[in-house]
PDB file of N, CA and C in Angstrom:
ATOM      1  N   UNK C  25      73.062 106.229 121.767  1.00 57.00           N
ATOM      2  CA  UNK C  25      71.844 105.522 122.306  1.00 57.00           C
ATOM      3  C   UNK C  25      70.975 106.742 122.666  1.00 57.00           C
ATOM      4  N   UNK C  26      69.713 106.946 122.300  1.00 67.00           N
ATOM      5  CA  UNK C  26      68.841 107.695 122.945  1.00 67.00           C
ATOM      6  C   UNK C  26      68.079 107.261 124.259  1.00 67.00           C
ATOM      7  N   UNK C  27      67.758 108.041 124.857  1.00 65.00           N
ATOM      8  CA  UNK C  27      66.862 107.513 126.183  1.00 65.00           C
ATOM      9  C   UNK C  27      65.511 107.630 125.898  1.00 65.00           C
ATOM     10  N   UNK C  28      64.515 106.955 126.181  1.00 73.00           N
ATOM     11  CA  UNK C  28      63.161 107.021 126.032  1.00 73.00           C
ATOM     12  C   UNK C  28      62.427 107.936 126.525  1.00 73.00           C
ATOM     13  N   UNK C  29      61.658 109.055 125.837  1.00 75.00           N
ATOM     14  CA  UNK C  29      61.061 109.885 126.525  1.00 75.00           C
ATOM     15  C   UNK C  29      59.975 109.618 127.418  1.00 75.00           C
ATOM     16  N   UNK C  30      59.744 108.224 127.352  1.00 80.00           N
ATOM     17  CA  UNK C  30      58.550 107.727 128.339  1.00 80.00           C
ATOM     18  C   UNK C  30      59.345 107.164 129.595  1.00 80.00           C
ATOM     19  N   UNK C  31      60.532 107.229 129.694  1.00 72.00           N
ATOM     20  CA  UNK C  31      61.483 106.766 131.030  1.00 72.00           C
ATOM     21  C   UNK C  31      61.158 107.590 131.906  1.00 72.00           C
ATOM     22  N   UNK C  32      60.703 106.918 133.166  1.00 75.00           N
ATOM     23  CA  UNK C  32      60.977 107.400 134.561  1.00 75.00           C
ATOM     24  C   UNK C  32      61.656 107.622 135.559  1.00 75.00           C
ATOM     25  N   UNK C  33      62.414 108.308 135.906  1.00 72.00           N
ATOM     26  CA  UNK C  33      63.523 108.386 136.793  1.00 72.00           C
ATOM     27  C   UNK C  33      63.053 108.590 138.334  1.00 72.00           C
ATOM     28  N   UNK C  34      63.353 107.719 139.201  1.00 76.00           N
ATOM     29  CA  UNK C  34      62.827 108.084 140.124  1.00 76.00           C
ATOM     30  C   UNK C  34      64.182 108.081 141.235  1.00 76.00           C
ATOM     31  N   UNK C  35      64.114 109.148 142.207  1.00 80.00           N
ATOM     32  CA  UNK C  35      65.264 109.126 143.123  1.00 80.00           C
ATOM     33  C   UNK C  35      64.773 109.262 144.515  1.00 80.00           C
ATOM     34  N   UNK C  36      66.024 108.797 145.014  1.00 87.00           N
ATOM     35  CA  UNK C  36      65.692 108.636 146.665  1.00 87.00           C
ATOM     36  C   UNK C  36      66.914 109.373 147.290  1.00 87.00           C
ATOM     37  N   UNK C  37      66.643 110.117 148.116  1.00 90.00           N
ATOM     38  CA  UNK C  37      67.643 111.104 149.047  1.00 90.00           C
ATOM     39  C   UNK C  37      67.917 110.644 150.324  1.00 90.00           C
ATOM     40  N   UNK C  38      68.912 110.184 150.675  1.00 92.00           N
ATOM     41  CA  UNK C  38      69.343 109.409 152.035  1.00 92.00           C
ATOM     42  C   UNK C  38      70.619 110.400 152.103  1.00 92.00           C
ATOM     43  N   UNK C  39      70.666 110.968 153.567  1.00 94.00           N
ATOM     44  CA  UNK C  39      71.640 111.982 154.237  1.00 94.00           C
ATOM     45  C   UNK C  39      72.237 110.881 155.442  1.00 94.00           C
ATOM     46  N   UNK C  40      73.565 110.663 155.345  1.00 95.00           N
ATOM     47  CA  UNK C  40      74.226 110.122 156.434  1.00 95.00           C
ATOM     48  C   UNK C  40      74.352 111.196 157.686  1.00 95.00           C
ATOM     49  N   UNK C  41      73.975 110.514 159.266  1.00 95.00           N
ATOM     50  CA  UNK C  41      74.423 111.312 160.223  1.00 95.00           C
ATOM     51  C   UNK C  41      75.823 111.077 160.753  1.00 95.00           C
ATOM     52  N   UNK C  42      76.314 111.844 161.342  1.00 91.00           N
ATOM     53  CA  UNK C  42      77.696 111.612 161.805  1.00 91.00           C
ATOM     54  C   UNK C  42      78.323 110.363 162.271  1.00 91.00           C
ATOM     55  N   UNK C  43      77.481 109.576 162.996  1.00 93.00           N
ATOM     56  CA  UNK C  43      77.780 108.303 163.475  1.00 93.00           C
ATOM     57  C   UNK C  43      78.133 107.325 162.533  1.00 93.00           C
ATOM     58  N   UNK C  44      77.794 107.341 161.188  1.00 91.00           N
ATOM     59  CA  UNK C  44      78.055 106.643 160.079  1.00 91.00           C
ATOM     60  C   UNK C  44      77.190 105.505 160.102  1.00 91.00           C
ATOM     61  N   UNK C  45      76.057 105.515 160.769  1.00 95.00           N
ATOM     62  CA  UNK C  45      75.395 104.417 160.858  1.00 95.00           C
ATOM     63  C   UNK C  45      73.687 104.933 160.438  1.00 95.00           C
ATOM     64  N   UNK C  46      73.474 105.846 160.817  1.00 96.00           N
ATOM     65  CA  UNK C  46      72.202 106.536 160.798  1.00 96.00           C
ATOM     66  C   UNK C  46      71.789 107.214 159.610  1.00 96.00           C
ATOM     67  N   UNK C  47      70.703 107.038 158.916  1.00 97.00           N
ATOM     68  CA  UNK C  47      70.427 107.693 157.506  1.00 97.00           C
ATOM     69  C   UNK C  47      68.962 108.190 157.907  1.00 97.00           C
ATOM     70  N   UNK C  48      68.785 109.489 157.198  1.00 96.00           N
ATOM     71  CA  UNK C  48      67.663 110.392 157.082  1.00 96.00           C
ATOM     72  C   UNK C  48      66.973 110.230 155.579  1.00 96.00           C
ATOM     73  N   UNK C  49      66.263 109.690 155.368  1.00 96.00           N
ATOM     74  CA  UNK C  49      65.259 109.796 154.312  1.00 96.00           C
ATOM     75  C   UNK C  49      64.678 111.161 153.871  1.00 96.00           C
ATOM     76  N   UNK C  50      65.145 111.726 153.196  1.00 95.00           N
ATOM     77  CA  UNK C  50      64.768 113.092 152.671  1.00 95.00           C
ATOM     78  C   UNK C  50      63.795 113.048 151.268  1.00 95.00           C
ATOM     79  N   UNK C  51      63.443 112.012 150.762  1.00 94.00           N
ATOM     80  CA  UNK C  51      62.791 111.778 149.532  1.00 94.00           C
ATOM     81  C   UNK C  51      61.635 112.670 149.364  1.00 94.00           C
ATOM     82  N   UNK C  52      60.701 112.812 150.466  1.00 95.00           N
ATOM     83  CA  UNK C  52      59.530 113.174 150.454  1.00 95.00           C
ATOM     84  C   UNK C  52      59.739 114.866 150.441  1.00 95.00           C
ATOM     85  N   UNK C  53      60.786 115.110 150.651  1.00 95.00           N
ATOM     86  CA  UNK C  53      60.943 116.716 150.531  1.00 95.00           C
ATOM     87  C   UNK C  53      61.692 117.022 149.083  1.00 95.00           C
ATOM     88  N   UNK C  54      62.235 116.320 148.719  1.00 93.00           N
ATOM     89  CA  UNK C  54      63.006 116.441 147.310  1.00 93.00           C
ATOM     90  C   UNK C  54      62.169 117.028 146.204  1.00 93.00           C
ATOM     91  N   UNK C  55      62.652 118.136 145.612  1.00 92.00           N
ATOM     92  CA  UNK C  55      62.012 118.616 144.596  1.00 92.00           C
ATOM     93  C   UNK C  55      62.719 118.939 143.493  1.00 92.00           C
ATOM     94  N   UNK C  56      64.042 118.711 143.346  1.00 88.00           N
ATOM     95  CA  UNK C  56      64.839 118.808 142.396  1.00 88.00           C
ATOM     96  C   UNK C  56      66.225 118.114 142.779  1.00 88.00           C
ATOM     97  N   UNK C  57      66.897 117.487 141.858  1.00 85.00           N
ATOM     98  CA  UNK C  57      68.476 116.859 141.795  1.00 85.00           C
ATOM     99  C   UNK C  57      68.827 116.848 140.589  1.00 85.00           C
ATOM    100  N   UNK C  58      70.335 117.025 140.638  1.00 81.00           N
ATOM    101  CA  UNK C  58      71.038 116.983 139.607  1.00 81.00           C
ATOM    102  C   UNK C  58      72.411 116.363 140.075  1.00 81.00           C
ATOM    103  N   UNK C  59      72.799 115.175 139.368  1.00 74.00           N
ATOM    104  CA  UNK C  59      74.002 114.868 139.304  1.00 74.00           C
ATOM    105  C   UNK C  59      75.061 115.322 138.313  1.00 74.00           C
ATOM    106  N   UNK C  60      76.090 116.097 139.103  1.00 71.00           N
ATOM    107  CA  UNK C  60      76.951 117.246 138.271  1.00 71.00           C
ATOM    108  C   UNK C  60      78.016 116.278 138.181  1.00 71.00           C
ATOM    109  N   UNK C  61      78.795 115.103 138.718  1.00 64.00           N
ATOM    110  CA  UNK C  61      79.785 114.604 138.464  1.00 64.00           C
ATOM    111  C   UNK C  61      79.726 113.303 138.323  1.00 64.00           C
ATOM    112  N   UNK C  62      78.884 112.821 137.952  1.00 61.00           N
ATOM    113  CA  UNK C  62      78.657 111.251 137.756  1.00 61.00           C
ATOM    114  C   UNK C  62      78.572 110.130 138.655  1.00 61.00           C
ATOM    115  N   UNK C  63      78.441 109.096 138.583  1.00 63.00           N
ATOM    116  CA  UNK C  63      78.356 107.956 139.314  1.00 63.00           C
ATOM    117  C   UNK C  63      79.248 106.854 139.434  1.00 63.00           C
ATOM    118  N   UNK C  64      79.724 106.690 140.613  1.00 63.00           N
ATOM    119  CA  UNK C  64      80.701 105.560 140.734  1.00 63.00           C
ATOM    120  C   UNK C  64      80.304 104.458 141.158  1.00 63.00           C
ATOM    121  N   UNK C  65      79.773 103.164 140.460  1.00 66.00           N
ATOM    122  CA  UNK C  65      79.186 102.386 140.957  1.00 66.00           C
ATOM    123  C   UNK C  65      77.828 102.738 141.534  1.00 66.00           C
ATOM    124  N   UNK C  66      77.443 102.966 142.584  1.00 62.00           N
ATOM    125  CA  UNK C  66      76.015 103.096 143.181  1.00 62.00           C
ATOM    126  C   UNK C  66      76.013 104.490 144.021  1.00 62.00           C
ATOM    127  N   UNK C  67      77.230 105.159 143.959  1.00 64.00           N
ATOM    128  CA  UNK C  67      77.439 106.223 144.625  1.00 64.00           C
ATOM    129  C   UNK C  67      77.513 107.457 143.815  1.00 64.00           C
ATOM    130  N   UNK C  68      76.984 108.405 144.112  1.00 61.00           N
ATOM    131  CA  UNK C  68      77.070 109.639 143.321  1.00 61.00           C
ATOM    132  C   UNK C  68      78.132 110.739 143.867  1.00 61.00           C
ATOM    133  N   UNK C  69      78.786 111.107 143.048  1.00 68.00           N
ATOM    134  CA  UNK C  69      80.274 111.536 143.570  1.00 68.00           C
ATOM    135  C   UNK C  69      79.931 113.404 143.623  1.00 68.00           C
ATOM    136  N   UNK C  70      78.838 113.740 143.288  1.00 72.00           N
ATOM    137  CA  UNK C  70      78.410 115.168 143.448  1.00 72.00           C
ATOM    138  C   UNK C  70      76.852 115.361 142.909  1.00 72.00           C
ATOM    139  N   UNK C  71      76.069 115.825 143.802  1.00 75.00           N
ATOM    140  CA  UNK C  71      74.823 115.941 143.789  1.00 75.00           C
ATOM    141  C   UNK C  71      74.263 117.350 144.236  1.00 75.00           C
ATOM    142  N   UNK C  72      73.559 118.119 143.863  1.00 83.00           N
ATOM    143  CA  UNK C  72      72.898 119.241 143.899  1.00 83.00           C
ATOM    144  C   UNK C  72      71.352 118.919 143.951  1.00 83.00           C
ATOM    145  N   UNK C  73      70.962 119.620 144.908  1.00 88.00           N
ATOM    146  CA  UNK C  73      69.687 119.465 145.287  1.00 88.00           C
ATOM    147  C   UNK C  73      68.587 120.596 145.845  1.00 88.00           C
ATOM    148  N   UNK C  74      67.266 120.597 145.802  1.00 92.00           N
ATOM    149  CA  UNK C  74      66.653 121.428 146.215  1.00 92.00           C
ATOM    150  C   UNK C  74      65.547 120.764 147.285  1.00 92.00           C
ATOM    151  N   UNK C  75      65.450 121.357 148.396  1.00 94.00           N
ATOM    152  CA  UNK C  75      64.390 120.639 149.255  1.00 94.00           C
ATOM    153  C   UNK C  75      63.232 121.730 149.506  1.00 94.00           C
ATOM    154  N   UNK C  76      62.067 120.883 150.124  1.00 94.00           N
ATOM    155  CA  UNK C  76      61.096 121.993 150.339  1.00 94.00           C
ATOM    156  C   UNK C  76      60.254 121.253 151.604  1.00 94.00           C
ATOM    157  N   UNK C  77      59.442 122.266 152.086  1.00 90.00           N
ATOM    158  CA  UNK C  77      58.504 121.790 153.358  1.00 90.00           C
ATOM    159  C   UNK C  77      59.175 122.091 154.650  1.00 90.00           C
ATOM    160  N   UNK C  78      60.186 122.172 155.018  1.00 90.00           N
ATOM    161  CA  UNK C  78      60.855 122.125 156.160  1.00 90.00           C
ATOM    162  C   UNK C  78      62.193 122.729 156.343  1.00 90.00           C
ATOM    163  N   UNK C  79      62.662 123.380 157.402  1.00 93.00           N
ATOM    164  CA  UNK C  79      63.922 123.694 157.566  1.00 93.00           C
ATOM    165  C   UNK C  79      65.147 123.302 157.646  1.00 93.00           C
ATOM    166  N   UNK C  80      66.018 123.018 156.504  1.00 94.00           N
ATOM    167  CA  UNK C  80      67.085 122.360 156.739  1.00 94.00           C
ATOM    168  C   UNK C  80      68.293 123.211 156.847  1.00 94.00           C
ATOM    169  N   UNK C  81      68.018 124.445 157.096  1.00 95.00           N
ATOM    170  CA  UNK C  81      69.535 125.421 157.065  1.00 95.00           C
ATOM    171  C   UNK C  81      70.129 124.765 158.246  1.00 95.00           C
ATOM    172  N   UNK C  82      71.506 124.786 157.882  1.00 94.00           N
ATOM    173  CA  UNK C  82      72.517 124.518 158.834  1.00 94.00           C
ATOM    174  C   UNK C  82      72.611 125.374 160.211  1.00 94.00           C
ATOM    175  N   UNK C  83      72.085 126.354 159.911  1.00 95.00           N
ATOM    176  CA  UNK C  83      72.084 127.687 160.916  1.00 95.00           C
ATOM    177  C   UNK C  83      70.868 127.833 161.451  1.00 95.00           C
ATOM    178  N   UNK C  84      69.652 127.019 161.290  1.00 95.00           N
ATOM    179  CA  UNK C  84      68.738 126.814 162.147  1.00 95.00           C
ATOM    180  C   UNK C  84      68.811 125.903 163.257  1.00 95.00           C
ATOM    181  N   UNK C  85      68.962 126.409 164.508  1.00 94.00           N
ATOM    182  CA  UNK C  85      69.552 125.549 165.592  1.00 94.00           C
ATOM    183  C   UNK C  85      68.079 125.029 166.201  1.00 94.00           C
ATOM    184  N   UNK C  86      66.648 125.594 165.583  1.00 94.00           N
ATOM    185  CA  UNK C  86      65.640 125.197 166.353  1.00 94.00           C
ATOM    186  C   UNK C  86      64.898 124.149 165.207  1.00 94.00           C
ATOM    187  N   UNK C  87      65.699 123.655 164.372  1.00 95.00           N
ATOM    188  CA  UNK C  87      65.025 122.766 163.512  1.00 95.00           C
ATOM    189  C   UNK C  87      65.343 121.180 163.999  1.00 95.00           C
ATOM    190  N   UNK C  88      64.374 120.213 163.986  1.00 95.00           N
ATOM    191  CA  UNK C  88      64.431 119.167 164.460  1.00 95.00           C
ATOM    192  C   UNK C  88      65.430 118.370 163.704  1.00 95.00           C
ATOM    193  N   UNK C  89      65.779 118.735 162.196  1.00 96.00           N
ATOM    194  CA  UNK C  89      66.711 118.331 161.323  1.00 96.00           C
ATOM    195  C   UNK C  89      67.870 118.351 161.854  1.00 96.00           C
ATOM    196  N   UNK C  90      68.151 119.322 162.605  1.00 96.00           N
ATOM    197  CA  UNK C  90      69.480 119.856 162.939  1.00 96.00           C
ATOM    198  C   UNK C  90      70.027 119.521 164.395  1.00 96.00           C
ATOM    199  N   UNK C  91      69.140 118.198 164.704  1.00 95.00           N
ATOM    200  CA  UNK C  91      69.339 117.756 166.512  1.00 95.00           C
ATOM    201  C   UNK C  91      69.672 115.986 166.421  1.00 95.00           C
ATOM    202  N   UNK C  92      70.812 115.878 166.645  1.00 95.00           N
ATOM    203  CA  UNK C  92      71.030 114.106 166.535  1.00 95.00           C
ATOM    204  C   UNK C  92      71.641 113.899 168.094  1.00 95.00           C
ATOM    205  N   UNK C  93      71.197 113.006 168.386  1.00 94.00           N
ATOM    206  CA  UNK C  93      71.630 112.334 169.777  1.00 94.00           C
ATOM    207  C   UNK C  93      71.333 113.384 171.023  1.00 94.00           C
ATOM    208  N   UNK C  94      70.527 114.455 170.813  1.00 94.00           N
ATOM    209  CA  UNK C  94      70.130 115.543 171.783  1.00 94.00           C
ATOM    210  C   UNK C  94      71.389 116.563 171.326  1.00 94.00           C
ATOM    211  N   UNK C  95      71.899 116.473 170.628  1.00 94.00           N
ATOM    212  CA  UNK C  95      72.659 117.878 170.458  1.00 94.00           C
ATOM    213  C   UNK C  95      72.870 118.505 168.912  1.00 94.00           C
ATOM    214  N   UNK C  96      73.161 119.611 168.821  1.00 96.00           N
ATOM    215  CA  UNK C  96      72.973 120.383 167.546  1.00 96.00           C
ATOM    216  C   UNK C  96      73.977 119.740 166.695  1.00 96.00           C
ATOM    217  N   UNK C  97      73.431 119.208 165.485  1.00 95.00           N
ATOM    218  CA  UNK C  97      74.375 118.625 164.468  1.00 95.00           C
ATOM    219  C   UNK C  97      73.707 118.613 163.472  1.00 95.00           C
ATOM    220  N   UNK C  98      73.845 119.905 162.737  1.00 96.00           N
ATOM    221  CA  UNK C  98      73.222 120.016 161.547  1.00 96.00           C
ATOM    222  C   UNK C  98      73.178 118.910 160.363  1.00 96.00           C
ATOM    223  N   UNK C  99      71.946 118.666 159.750  1.00 96.00           N
ATOM    224  CA  UNK C  99      72.059 117.550 158.526  1.00 96.00           C
ATOM    225  C   UNK C  99      72.799 117.597 157.615  1.00 96.00           C
ATOM    226  N   UNK C 100      72.543 118.776 157.362  1.00 93.00           N
ATOM    227  CA  UNK C 100      73.002 119.104 155.683  1.00 93.00           C
ATOM    228  C   UNK C 100      74.629 119.865 156.078  1.00 93.00           C
ATOM    229  N   UNK C 101      75.628 119.180 155.709  1.00 90.00           N
ATOM    230  CA  UNK C 101      77.076 119.715 156.132  1.00 90.00           C
ATOM    231  C   UNK C 101      77.623 119.189 155.104  1.00 90.00           C
ATOM    232  N   UNK C 102      79.003 120.279 154.889  1.00 86.00           N
ATOM    233  CA  UNK C 102      79.717 119.458 153.754  1.00 86.00           C
ATOM    234  C   UNK C 102      80.522 118.254 153.981  1.00 86.00           C
ATOM    235  N   UNK C 103      80.563 117.633 152.730  1.00 81.00           N
ATOM    236  CA  UNK C 103      81.207 116.113 152.652  1.00 81.00           C
ATOM    237  C   UNK C 103      80.141 115.144 153.671  1.00 81.00           C
ATOM    238  N   UNK C 104      78.984 115.370 153.942  1.00 82.00           N
ATOM    239  CA  UNK C 104      78.372 114.284 154.443  1.00 82.00           C
ATOM    240  C   UNK C 104      78.003 113.338 153.424  1.00 82.00           C
ATOM    241  N   UNK C 105      77.671 112.214 153.724  1.00 84.00           N
ATOM    242  CA  UNK C 105      77.402 110.982 153.177  1.00 84.00           C
ATOM    243  C   UNK C 105      75.961 111.083 152.839  1.00 84.00           C
TER     244      UNK C 105
END
């Protein structure tokens, strides 16, 4: 079955903080997303993405995205939800 050319796919990108309860919505910064490893229920198993408009580099200790509860805690980190 072919996917119609008029289909619009909408993505929402949420990244979990280390407390397991706080989620950051990065949808407005999302330029590109690709699901590489399929979806299990509602969970993406592997996702590649590009962000624009702010510094999300884990090495940037001055970025407000890398501070959580007053401490350096990079938002983008391996195996982060």
